[in-house]
PDB file of C-alpha atoms in Angstrom:
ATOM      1  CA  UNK A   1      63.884 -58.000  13.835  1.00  0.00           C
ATOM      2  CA  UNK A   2      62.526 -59.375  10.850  1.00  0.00           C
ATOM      3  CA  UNK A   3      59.549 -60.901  11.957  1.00  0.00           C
ATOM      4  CA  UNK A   4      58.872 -57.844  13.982  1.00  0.00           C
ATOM      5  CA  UNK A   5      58.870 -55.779  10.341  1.00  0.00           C
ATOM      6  CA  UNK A   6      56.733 -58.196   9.346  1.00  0.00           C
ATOM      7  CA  UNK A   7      54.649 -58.123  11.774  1.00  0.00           C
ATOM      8  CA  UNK A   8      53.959 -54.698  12.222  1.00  0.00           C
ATOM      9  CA  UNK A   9      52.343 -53.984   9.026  1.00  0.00           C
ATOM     10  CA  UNK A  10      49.921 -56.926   9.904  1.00  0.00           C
ATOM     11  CA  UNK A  11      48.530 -54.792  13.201  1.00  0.00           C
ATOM     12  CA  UNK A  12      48.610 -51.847  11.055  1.00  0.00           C
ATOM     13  CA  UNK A  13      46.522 -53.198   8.456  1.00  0.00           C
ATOM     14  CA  UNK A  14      44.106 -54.403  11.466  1.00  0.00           C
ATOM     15  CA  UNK A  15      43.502 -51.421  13.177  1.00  0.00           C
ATOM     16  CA  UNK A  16      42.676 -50.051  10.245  1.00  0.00           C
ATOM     17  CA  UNK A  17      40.092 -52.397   9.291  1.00  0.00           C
ATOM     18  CA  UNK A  18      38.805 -52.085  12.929  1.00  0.00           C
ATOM     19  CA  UNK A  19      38.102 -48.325  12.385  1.00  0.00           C
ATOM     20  CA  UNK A  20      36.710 -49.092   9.164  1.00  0.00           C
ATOM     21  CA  UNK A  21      34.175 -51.256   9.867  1.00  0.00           C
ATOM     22  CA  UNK A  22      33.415 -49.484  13.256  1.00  0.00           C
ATOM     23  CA  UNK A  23      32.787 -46.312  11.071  1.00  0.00           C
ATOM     24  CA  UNK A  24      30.608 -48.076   8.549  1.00  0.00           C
ATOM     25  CA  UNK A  25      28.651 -49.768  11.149  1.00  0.00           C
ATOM     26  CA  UNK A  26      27.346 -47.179  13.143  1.00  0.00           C
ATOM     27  CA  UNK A  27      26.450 -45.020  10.021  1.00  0.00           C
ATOM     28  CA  UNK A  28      23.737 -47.455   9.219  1.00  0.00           C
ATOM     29  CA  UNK A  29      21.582 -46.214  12.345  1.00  0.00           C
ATOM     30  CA  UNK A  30      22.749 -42.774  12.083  1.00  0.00           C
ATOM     31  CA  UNK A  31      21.291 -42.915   8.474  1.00  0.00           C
ATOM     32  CA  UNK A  32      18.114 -44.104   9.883  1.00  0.00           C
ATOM     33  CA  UNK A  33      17.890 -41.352  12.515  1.00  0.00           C
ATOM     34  CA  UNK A  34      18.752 -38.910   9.982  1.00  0.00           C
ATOM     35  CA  UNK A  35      15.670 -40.243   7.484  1.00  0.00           C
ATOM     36  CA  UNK A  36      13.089 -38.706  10.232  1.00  0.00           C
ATOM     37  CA  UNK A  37      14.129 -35.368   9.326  1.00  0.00           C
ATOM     38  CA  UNK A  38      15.888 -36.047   5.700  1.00  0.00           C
ATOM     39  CA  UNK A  39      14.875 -37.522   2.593  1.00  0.00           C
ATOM     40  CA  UNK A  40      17.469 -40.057   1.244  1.00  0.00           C
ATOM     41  CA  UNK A  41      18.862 -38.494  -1.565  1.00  0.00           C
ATOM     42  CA  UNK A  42      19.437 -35.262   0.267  1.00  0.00           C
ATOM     43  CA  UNK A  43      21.102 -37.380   3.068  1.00  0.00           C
ATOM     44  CA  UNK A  44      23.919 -38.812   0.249  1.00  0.00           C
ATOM     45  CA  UNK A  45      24.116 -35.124  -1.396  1.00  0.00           C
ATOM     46  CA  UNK A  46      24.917 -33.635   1.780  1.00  0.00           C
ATOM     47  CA  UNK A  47      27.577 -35.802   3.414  1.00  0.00           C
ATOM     48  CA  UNK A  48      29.497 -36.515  -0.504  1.00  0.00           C
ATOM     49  CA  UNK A  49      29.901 -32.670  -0.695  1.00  0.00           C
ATOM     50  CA  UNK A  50      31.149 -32.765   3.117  1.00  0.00           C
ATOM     51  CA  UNK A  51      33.346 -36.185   2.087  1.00  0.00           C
ATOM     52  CA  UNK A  52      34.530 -34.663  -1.661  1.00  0.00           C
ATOM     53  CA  UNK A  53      35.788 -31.710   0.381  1.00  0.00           C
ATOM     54  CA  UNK A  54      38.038 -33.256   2.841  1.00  0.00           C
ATOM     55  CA  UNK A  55      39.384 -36.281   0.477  1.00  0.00           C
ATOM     56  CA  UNK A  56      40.136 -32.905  -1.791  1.00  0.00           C
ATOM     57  CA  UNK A  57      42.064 -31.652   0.662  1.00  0.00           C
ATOM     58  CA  UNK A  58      43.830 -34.584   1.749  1.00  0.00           C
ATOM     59  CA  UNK A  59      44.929 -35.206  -1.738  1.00  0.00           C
ATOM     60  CA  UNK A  60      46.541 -32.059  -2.221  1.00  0.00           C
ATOM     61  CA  UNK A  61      47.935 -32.346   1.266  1.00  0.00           C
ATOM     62  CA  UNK A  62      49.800 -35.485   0.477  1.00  0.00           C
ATOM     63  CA  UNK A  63      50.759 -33.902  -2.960  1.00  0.00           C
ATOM     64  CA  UNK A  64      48.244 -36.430  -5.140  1.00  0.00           C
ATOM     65  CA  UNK A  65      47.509 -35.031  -8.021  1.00  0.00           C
ATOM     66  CA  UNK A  66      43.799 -35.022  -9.153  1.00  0.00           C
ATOM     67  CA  UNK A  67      44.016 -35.230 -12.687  1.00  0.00           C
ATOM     68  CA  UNK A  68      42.460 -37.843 -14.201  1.00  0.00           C
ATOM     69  CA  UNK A  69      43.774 -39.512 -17.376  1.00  0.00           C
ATOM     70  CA  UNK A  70      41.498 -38.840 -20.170  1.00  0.00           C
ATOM     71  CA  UNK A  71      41.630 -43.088 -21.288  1.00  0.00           C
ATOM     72  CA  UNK A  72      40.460 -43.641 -17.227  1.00  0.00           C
ATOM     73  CA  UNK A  73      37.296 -41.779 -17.475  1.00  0.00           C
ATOM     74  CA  UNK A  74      34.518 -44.349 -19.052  1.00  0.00           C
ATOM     75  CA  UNK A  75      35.799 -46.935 -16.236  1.00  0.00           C
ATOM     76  CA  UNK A  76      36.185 -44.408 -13.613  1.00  0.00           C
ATOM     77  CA  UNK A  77      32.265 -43.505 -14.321  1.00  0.00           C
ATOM     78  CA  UNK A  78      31.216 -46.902 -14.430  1.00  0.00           C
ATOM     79  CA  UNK A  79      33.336 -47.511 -11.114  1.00  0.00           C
ATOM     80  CA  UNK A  80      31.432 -44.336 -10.061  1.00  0.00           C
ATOM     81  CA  UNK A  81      27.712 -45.274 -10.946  1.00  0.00           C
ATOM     82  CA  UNK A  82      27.885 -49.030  -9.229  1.00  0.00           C
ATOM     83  CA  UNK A  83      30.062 -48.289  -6.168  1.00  0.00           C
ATOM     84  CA  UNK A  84      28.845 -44.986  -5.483  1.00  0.00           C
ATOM     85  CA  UNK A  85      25.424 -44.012  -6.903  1.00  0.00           C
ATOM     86  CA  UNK A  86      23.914 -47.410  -6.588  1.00  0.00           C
ATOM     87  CA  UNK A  87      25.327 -48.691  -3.591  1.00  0.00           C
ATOM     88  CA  UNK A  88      24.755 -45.371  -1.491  1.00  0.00           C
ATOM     89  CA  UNK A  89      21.097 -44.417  -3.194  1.00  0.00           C
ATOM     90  CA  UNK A  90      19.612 -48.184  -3.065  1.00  0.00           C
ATOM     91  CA  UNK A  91      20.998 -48.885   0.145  1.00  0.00           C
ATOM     92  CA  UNK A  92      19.257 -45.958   1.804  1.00  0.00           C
ATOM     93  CA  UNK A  93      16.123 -46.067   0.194  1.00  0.00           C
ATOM     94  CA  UNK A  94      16.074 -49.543   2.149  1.00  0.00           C
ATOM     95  CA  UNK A  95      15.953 -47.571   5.436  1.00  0.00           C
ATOM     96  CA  UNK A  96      12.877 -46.378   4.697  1.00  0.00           C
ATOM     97  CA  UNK A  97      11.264 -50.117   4.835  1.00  0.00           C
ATOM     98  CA  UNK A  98      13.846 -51.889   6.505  1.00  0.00           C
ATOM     99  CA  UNK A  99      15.368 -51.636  10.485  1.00  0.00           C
ATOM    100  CA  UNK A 100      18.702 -50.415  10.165  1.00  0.00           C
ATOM    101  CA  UNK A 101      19.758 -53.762  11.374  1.00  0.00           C
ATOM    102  CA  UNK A 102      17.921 -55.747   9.329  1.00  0.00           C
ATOM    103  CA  UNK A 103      19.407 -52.930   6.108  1.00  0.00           C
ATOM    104  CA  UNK A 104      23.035 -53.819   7.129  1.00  0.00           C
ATOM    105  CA  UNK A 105      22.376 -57.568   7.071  1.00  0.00           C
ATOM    106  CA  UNK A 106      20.944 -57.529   3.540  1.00  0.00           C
ATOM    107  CA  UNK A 107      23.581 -55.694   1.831  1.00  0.00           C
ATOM    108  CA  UNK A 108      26.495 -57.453   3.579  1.00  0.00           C
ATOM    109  CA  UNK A 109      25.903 -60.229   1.601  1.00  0.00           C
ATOM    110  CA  UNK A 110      28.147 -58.683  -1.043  1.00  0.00           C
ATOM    111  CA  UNK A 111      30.948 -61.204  -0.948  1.00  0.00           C
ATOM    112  CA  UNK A 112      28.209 -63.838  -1.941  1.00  0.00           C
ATOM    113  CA  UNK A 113      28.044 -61.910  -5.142  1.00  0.00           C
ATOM    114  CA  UNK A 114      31.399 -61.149  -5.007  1.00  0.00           C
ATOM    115  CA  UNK A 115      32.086 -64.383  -5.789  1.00  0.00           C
ATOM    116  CA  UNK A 116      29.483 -65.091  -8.502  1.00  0.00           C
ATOM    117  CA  UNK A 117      30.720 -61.901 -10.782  1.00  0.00           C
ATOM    118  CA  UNK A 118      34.419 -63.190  -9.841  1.00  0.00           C
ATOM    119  CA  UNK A 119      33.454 -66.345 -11.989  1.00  0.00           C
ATOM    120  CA  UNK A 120      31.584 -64.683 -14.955  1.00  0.00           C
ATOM    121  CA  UNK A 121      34.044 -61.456 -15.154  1.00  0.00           C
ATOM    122  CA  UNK A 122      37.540 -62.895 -14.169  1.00  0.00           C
ATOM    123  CA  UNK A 123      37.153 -66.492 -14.290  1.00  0.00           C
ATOM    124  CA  UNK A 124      37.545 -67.731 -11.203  1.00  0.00           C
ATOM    125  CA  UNK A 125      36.217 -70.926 -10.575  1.00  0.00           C
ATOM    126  CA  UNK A 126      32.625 -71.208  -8.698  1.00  0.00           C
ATOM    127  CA  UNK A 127      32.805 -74.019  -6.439  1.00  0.00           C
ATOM    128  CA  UNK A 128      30.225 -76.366  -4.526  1.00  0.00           C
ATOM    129  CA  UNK A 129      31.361 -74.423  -1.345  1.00  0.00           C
ATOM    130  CA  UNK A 130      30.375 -71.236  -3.088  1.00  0.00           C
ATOM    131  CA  UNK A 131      26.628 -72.581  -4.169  1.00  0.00           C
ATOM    132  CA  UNK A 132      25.685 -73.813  -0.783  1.00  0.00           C
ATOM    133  CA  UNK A 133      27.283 -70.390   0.633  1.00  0.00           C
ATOM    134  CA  UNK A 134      24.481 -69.009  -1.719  1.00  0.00           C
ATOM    135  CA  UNK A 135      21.594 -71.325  -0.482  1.00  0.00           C
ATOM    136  CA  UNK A 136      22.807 -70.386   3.351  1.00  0.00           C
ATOM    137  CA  UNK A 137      22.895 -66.622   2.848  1.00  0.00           C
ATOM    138  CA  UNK A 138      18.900 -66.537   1.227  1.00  0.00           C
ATOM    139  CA  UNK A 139      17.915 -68.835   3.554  1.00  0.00           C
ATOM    140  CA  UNK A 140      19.261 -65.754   6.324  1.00  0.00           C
ATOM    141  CA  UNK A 141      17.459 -63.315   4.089  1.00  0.00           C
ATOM    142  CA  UNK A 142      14.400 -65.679   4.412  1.00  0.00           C
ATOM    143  CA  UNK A 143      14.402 -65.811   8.054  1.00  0.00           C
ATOM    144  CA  UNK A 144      15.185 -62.007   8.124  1.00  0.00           C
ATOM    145  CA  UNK A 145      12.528 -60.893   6.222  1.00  0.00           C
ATOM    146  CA  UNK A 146       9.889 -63.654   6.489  1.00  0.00           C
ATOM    147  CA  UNK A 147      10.278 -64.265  10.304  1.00  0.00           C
ATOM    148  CA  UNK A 148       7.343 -62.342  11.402  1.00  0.00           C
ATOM    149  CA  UNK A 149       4.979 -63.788   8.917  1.00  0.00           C
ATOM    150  CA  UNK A 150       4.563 -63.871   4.917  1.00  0.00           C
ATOM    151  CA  UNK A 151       2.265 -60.453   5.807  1.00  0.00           C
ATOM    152  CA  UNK A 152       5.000 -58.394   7.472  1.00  0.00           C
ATOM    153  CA  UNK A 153       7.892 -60.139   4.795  1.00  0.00           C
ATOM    154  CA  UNK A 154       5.815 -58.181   2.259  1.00  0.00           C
ATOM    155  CA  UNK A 155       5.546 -54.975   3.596  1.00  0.00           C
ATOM    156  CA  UNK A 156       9.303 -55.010   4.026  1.00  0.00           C
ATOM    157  CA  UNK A 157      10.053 -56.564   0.450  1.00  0.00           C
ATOM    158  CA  UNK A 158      10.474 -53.154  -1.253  1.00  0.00           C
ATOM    159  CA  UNK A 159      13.345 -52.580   1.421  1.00  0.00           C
ATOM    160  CA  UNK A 160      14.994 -55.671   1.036  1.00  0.00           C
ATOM    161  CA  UNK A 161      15.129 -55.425  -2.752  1.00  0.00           C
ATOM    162  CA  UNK A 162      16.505 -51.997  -3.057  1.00  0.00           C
ATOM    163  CA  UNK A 163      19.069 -53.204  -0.028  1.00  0.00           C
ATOM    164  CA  UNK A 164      19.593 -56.487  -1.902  1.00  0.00           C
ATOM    165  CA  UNK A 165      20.216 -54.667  -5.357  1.00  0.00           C
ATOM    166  CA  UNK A 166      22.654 -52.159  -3.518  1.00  0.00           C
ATOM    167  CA  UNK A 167      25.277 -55.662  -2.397  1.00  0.00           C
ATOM    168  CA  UNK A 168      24.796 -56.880  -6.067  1.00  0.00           C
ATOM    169  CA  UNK A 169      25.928 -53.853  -8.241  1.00  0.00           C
ATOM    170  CA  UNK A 170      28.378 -53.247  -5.669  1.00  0.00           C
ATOM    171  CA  UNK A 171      30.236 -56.484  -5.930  1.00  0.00           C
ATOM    172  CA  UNK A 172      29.621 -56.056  -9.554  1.00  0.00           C
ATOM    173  CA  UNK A 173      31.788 -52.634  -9.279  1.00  0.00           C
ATOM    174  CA  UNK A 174      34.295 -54.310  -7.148  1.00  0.00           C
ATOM    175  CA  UNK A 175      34.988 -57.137  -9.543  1.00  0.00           C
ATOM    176  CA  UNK A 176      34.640 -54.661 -12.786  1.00  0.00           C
ATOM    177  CA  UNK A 177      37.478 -52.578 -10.704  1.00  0.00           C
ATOM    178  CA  UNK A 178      39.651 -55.365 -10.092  1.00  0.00           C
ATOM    179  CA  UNK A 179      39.053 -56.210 -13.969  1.00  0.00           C
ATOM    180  CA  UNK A 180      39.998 -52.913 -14.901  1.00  0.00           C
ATOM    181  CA  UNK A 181      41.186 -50.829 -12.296  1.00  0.00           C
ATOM    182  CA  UNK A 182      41.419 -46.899 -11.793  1.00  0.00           C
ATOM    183  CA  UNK A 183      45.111 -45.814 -11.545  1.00  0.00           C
ATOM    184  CA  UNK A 184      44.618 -43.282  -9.215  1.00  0.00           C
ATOM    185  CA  UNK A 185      45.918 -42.421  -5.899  1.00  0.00           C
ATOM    186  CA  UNK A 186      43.555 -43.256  -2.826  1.00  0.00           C
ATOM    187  CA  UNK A 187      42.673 -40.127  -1.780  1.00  0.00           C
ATOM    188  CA  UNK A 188      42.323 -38.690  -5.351  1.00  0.00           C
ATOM    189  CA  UNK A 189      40.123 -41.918  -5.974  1.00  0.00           C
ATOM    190  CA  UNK A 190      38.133 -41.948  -3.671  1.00  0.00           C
ATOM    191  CA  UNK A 191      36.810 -38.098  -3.948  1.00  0.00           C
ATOM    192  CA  UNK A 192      36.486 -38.491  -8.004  1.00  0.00           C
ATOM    193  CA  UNK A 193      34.639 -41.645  -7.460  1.00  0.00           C
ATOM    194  CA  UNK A 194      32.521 -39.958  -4.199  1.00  0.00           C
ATOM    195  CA  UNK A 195      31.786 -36.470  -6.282  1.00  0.00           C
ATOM    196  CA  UNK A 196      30.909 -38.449  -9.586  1.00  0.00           C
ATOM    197  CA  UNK A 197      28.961 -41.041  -8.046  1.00  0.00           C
ATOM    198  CA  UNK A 198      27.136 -38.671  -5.785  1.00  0.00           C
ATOM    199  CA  UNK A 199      25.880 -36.148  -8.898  1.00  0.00           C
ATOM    200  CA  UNK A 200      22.258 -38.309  -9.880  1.00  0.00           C
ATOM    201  CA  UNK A 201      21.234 -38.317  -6.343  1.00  0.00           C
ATOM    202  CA  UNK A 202      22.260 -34.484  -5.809  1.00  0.00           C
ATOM    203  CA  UNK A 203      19.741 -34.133  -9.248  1.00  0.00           C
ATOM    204  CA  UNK A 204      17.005 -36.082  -7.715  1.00  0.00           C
ATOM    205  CA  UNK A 205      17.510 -34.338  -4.515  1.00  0.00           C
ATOM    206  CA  UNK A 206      17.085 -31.046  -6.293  1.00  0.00           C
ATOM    207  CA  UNK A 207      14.507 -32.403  -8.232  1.00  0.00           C
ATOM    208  CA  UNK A 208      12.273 -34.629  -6.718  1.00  0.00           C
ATOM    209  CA  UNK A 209      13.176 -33.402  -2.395  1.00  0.00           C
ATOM    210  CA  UNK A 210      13.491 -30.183  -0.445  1.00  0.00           C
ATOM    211  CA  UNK A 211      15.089 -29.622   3.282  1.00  0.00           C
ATOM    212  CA  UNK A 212      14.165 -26.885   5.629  1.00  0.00           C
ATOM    213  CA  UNK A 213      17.907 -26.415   6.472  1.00  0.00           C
ATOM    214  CA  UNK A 214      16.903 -23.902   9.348  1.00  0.00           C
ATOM    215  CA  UNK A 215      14.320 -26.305  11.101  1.00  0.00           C
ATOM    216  CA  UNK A 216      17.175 -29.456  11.261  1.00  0.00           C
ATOM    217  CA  UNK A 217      17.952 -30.652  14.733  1.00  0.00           C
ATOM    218  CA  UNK A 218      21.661 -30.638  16.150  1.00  0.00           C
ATOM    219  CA  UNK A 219      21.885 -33.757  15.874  1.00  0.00           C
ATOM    220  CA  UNK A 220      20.790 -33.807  12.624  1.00  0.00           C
ATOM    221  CA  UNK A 221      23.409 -31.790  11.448  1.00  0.00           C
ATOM    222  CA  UNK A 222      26.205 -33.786  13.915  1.00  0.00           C
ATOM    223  CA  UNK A 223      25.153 -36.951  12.009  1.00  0.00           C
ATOM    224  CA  UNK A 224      25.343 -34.987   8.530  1.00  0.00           C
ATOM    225  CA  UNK A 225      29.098 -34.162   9.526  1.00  0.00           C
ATOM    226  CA  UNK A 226      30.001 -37.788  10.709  1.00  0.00           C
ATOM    227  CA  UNK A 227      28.522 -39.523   7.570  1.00  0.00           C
ATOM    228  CA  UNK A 228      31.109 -36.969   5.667  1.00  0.00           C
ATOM    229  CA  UNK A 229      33.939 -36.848   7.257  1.00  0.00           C
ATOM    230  CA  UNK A 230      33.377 -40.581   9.146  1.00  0.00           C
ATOM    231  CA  UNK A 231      32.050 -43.452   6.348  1.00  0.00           C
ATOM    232  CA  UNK A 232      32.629 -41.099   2.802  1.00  0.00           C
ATOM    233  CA  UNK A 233      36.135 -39.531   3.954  1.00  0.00           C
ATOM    234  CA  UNK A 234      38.100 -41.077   6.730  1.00  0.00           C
ATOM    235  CA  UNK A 235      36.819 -45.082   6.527  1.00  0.00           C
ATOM    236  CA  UNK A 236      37.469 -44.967   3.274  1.00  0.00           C
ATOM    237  CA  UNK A 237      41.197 -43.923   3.437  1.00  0.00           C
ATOM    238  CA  UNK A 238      41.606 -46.344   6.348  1.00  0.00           C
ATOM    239  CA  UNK A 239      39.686 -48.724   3.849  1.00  0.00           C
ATOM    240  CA  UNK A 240      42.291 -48.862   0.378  1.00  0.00           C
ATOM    241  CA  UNK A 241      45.117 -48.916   3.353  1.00  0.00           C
ATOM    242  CA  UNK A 242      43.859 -51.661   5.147  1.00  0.00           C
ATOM    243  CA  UNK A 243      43.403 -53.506   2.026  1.00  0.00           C
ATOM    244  CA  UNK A 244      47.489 -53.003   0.875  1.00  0.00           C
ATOM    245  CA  UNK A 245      48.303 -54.151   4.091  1.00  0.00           C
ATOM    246  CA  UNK A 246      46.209 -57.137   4.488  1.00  0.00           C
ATOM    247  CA  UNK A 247      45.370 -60.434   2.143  1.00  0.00           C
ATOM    248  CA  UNK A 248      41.884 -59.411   0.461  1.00  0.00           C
ATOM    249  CA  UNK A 249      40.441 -62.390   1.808  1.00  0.00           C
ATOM    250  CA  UNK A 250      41.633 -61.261   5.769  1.00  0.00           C
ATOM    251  CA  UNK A 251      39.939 -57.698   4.795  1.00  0.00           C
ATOM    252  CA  UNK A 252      37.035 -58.940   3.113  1.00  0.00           C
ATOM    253  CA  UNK A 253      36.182 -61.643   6.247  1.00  0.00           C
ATOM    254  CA  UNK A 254      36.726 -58.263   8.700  1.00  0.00           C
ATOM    255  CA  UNK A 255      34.054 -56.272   6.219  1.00  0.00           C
ATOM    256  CA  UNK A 256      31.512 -58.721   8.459  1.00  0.00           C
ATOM    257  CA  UNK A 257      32.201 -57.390  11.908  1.00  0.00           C
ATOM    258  CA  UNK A 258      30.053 -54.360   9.698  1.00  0.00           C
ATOM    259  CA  UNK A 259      26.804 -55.650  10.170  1.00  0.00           C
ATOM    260  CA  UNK A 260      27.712 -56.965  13.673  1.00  0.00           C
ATOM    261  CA  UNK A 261      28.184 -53.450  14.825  1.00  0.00           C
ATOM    262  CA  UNK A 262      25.100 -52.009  12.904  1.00  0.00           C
ATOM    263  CA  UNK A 263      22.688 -54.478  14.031  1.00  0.00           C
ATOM    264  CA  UNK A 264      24.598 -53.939  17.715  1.00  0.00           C
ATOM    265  CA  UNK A 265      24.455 -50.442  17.521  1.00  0.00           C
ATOM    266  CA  UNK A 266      20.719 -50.417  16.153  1.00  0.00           C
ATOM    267  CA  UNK A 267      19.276 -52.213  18.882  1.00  0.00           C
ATOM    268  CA  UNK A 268      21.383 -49.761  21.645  1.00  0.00           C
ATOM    269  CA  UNK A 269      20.906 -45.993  20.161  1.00  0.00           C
ATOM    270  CA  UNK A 270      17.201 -46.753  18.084  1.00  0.00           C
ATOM    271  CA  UNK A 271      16.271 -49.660  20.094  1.00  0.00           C
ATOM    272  CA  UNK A 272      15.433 -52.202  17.801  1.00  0.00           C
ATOM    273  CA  UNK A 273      14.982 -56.147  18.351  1.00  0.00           C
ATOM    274  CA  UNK A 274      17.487 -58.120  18.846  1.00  0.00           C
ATOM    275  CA  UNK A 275      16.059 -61.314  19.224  1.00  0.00           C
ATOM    276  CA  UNK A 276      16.213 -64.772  18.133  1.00  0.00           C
ATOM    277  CA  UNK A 277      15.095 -63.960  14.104  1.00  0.00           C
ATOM    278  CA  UNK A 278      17.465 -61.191  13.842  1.00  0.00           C
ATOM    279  CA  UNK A 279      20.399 -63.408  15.533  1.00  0.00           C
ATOM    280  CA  UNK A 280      19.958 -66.478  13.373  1.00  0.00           C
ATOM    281  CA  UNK A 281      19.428 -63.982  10.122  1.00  0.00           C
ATOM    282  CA  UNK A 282      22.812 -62.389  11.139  1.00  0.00           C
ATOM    283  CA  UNK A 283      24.218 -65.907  11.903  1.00  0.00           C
ATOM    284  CA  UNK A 284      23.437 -67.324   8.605  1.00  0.00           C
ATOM    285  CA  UNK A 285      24.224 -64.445   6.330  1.00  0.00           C
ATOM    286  CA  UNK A 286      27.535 -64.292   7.912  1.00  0.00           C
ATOM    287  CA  UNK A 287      28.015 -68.056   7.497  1.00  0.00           C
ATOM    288  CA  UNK A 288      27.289 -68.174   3.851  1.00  0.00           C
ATOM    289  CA  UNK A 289      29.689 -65.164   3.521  1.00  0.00           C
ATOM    290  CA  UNK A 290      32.243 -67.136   4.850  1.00  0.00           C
ATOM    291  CA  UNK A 291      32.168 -69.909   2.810  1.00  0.00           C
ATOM    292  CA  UNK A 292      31.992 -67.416   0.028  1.00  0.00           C
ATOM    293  CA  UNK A 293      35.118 -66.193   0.586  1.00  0.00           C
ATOM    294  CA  UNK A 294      37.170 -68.967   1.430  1.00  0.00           C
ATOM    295  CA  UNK A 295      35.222 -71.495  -1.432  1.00  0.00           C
TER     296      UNK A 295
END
């Protein structure tokens, strides 16, 4: 009986994960479907108000209170700025340079970073394991990006940085977090962090885009809905629950099935390659990540 409590949490905490990373991978071609009849910023503006609604209200459904502690709110903005506003605005401005395969494989090299910010912010120790992880995951990026000729590398450069700065100030946030974490409840955390994180590109959406809302396809508006309530709302819950249930280095190792199932899912609804370069750039990345985490 007691293994079989023990156990059960385990599965739990995997099919969780599962949906998670199913959830994030598909977004990344959805995203890039989306971009033919979006601009990027309005893309993020429109799913966070569609994901800040329905964490809301499944908050206040679970009886989490939103209030926010008035000593939390300098770390909950910073929180809110790198996991949110730079992760979600950098990462699809890559899109519009960058295969929605090739996107997903640059920015899941975040546990590569991880790792480094782990040793400047909290000490941990940065091993030889960790360094060569490093030298493995640019040499994926290398092949990714420079596998059709120094020419085509550079007209895709501009993606790869913005994707490339989205994984670093990401795994910057999630080591600043873990430094000094937001004593929130999931639900409550996630929406604060979504809403606050989602204001500068909702500005430079009103700012700088504009959307003929009448003119959008269906599916247009289907792939507004899922990005909401899918990646923002639902895979994020599933996300923080995962993560109490599992060791972080289990959930962080399952985080690369993500790029699996966008470059998978790429090549299937937007029919993109899936050849040899993008294989061994998928096989490398995820090599060096794994070192990464377990160095």
């Amino acid at each position: 009986m007691r293994s079989e409590r023990r156990q059960s949490p385990d599965t739990t905490g995997l099919l969780l994960l599962l949906v998670t990373v199913i959830g994030w991978g598909v977004n990344w071609p959805a995203m890039k479907l989306l971009l033919a009849e979006v601009p990027p910023f309005s893309i993020r503006a429109i799913t966070a108000a569609v994901g800040v609604a329905l964490l809301a209200l499944i908050a206040v459904r679970r009886g989490e209170s939103l209030a926010v502690p008035r000593a939390l709110i300098p770390r909950l903005i910073l929180a809110s700025l790198l996991n949110v506003t730079a992760w979600m605005g950098l990462a699809t401005f890559s899109l519009l340079w960058l295969a929605a395969g090739e996107a997903t494989i640059v920015c899941y090299t975040m546990p590569v970073w991880a790792s480094i910010f782990a040793w400047l912010v909290l000490g941990e120790r940065i091993t030889a394991r960790r360094i060569v992880a490093l030298a493995i995951g640019f040499t994926g990026l290398a092949v990714l990006v420079l596998g059709n000729g120094i020419e085509a590398g550079l007209q895709k450069l501009p993606g790869a940085a913005f994707a490339l700065s989205a994984a670093v100030l990401f795994s910057l946030g999630t080591v600043i977090t873990k430094r000094w974490p937001v004593a929130l409840p999931p639900a409550a955390l996630v929406a604060w962090q979504t809403g606050i994180g989602c204001t500068p590109l909702l500005v430079c959406a009103l700012i700088f885009e504009s959307v003929a809302f009448a003119e959008l396809s269906g599916r247009s508006w289907l792939l507004l809905l899922y990005g909401g309530i899918g990646p923002l709302g639902l895979c994020y819950l599933a996300w923080f629950a995962a993560l109490k249930r599992l060791p972080a280095s289990a959930a962080a190792a399952g985080t690369l099935l993500t790029p699996v199932v966008g470059v998978a899912t790429a090549a299937i609804f937007l029919g993109e390659p899936l050849g040899a370069r993008e294989l061994i750039a998928l096989s490398l990345t995820i090599s060096g990540v794994v070192l990464a985490i377990r160095g």
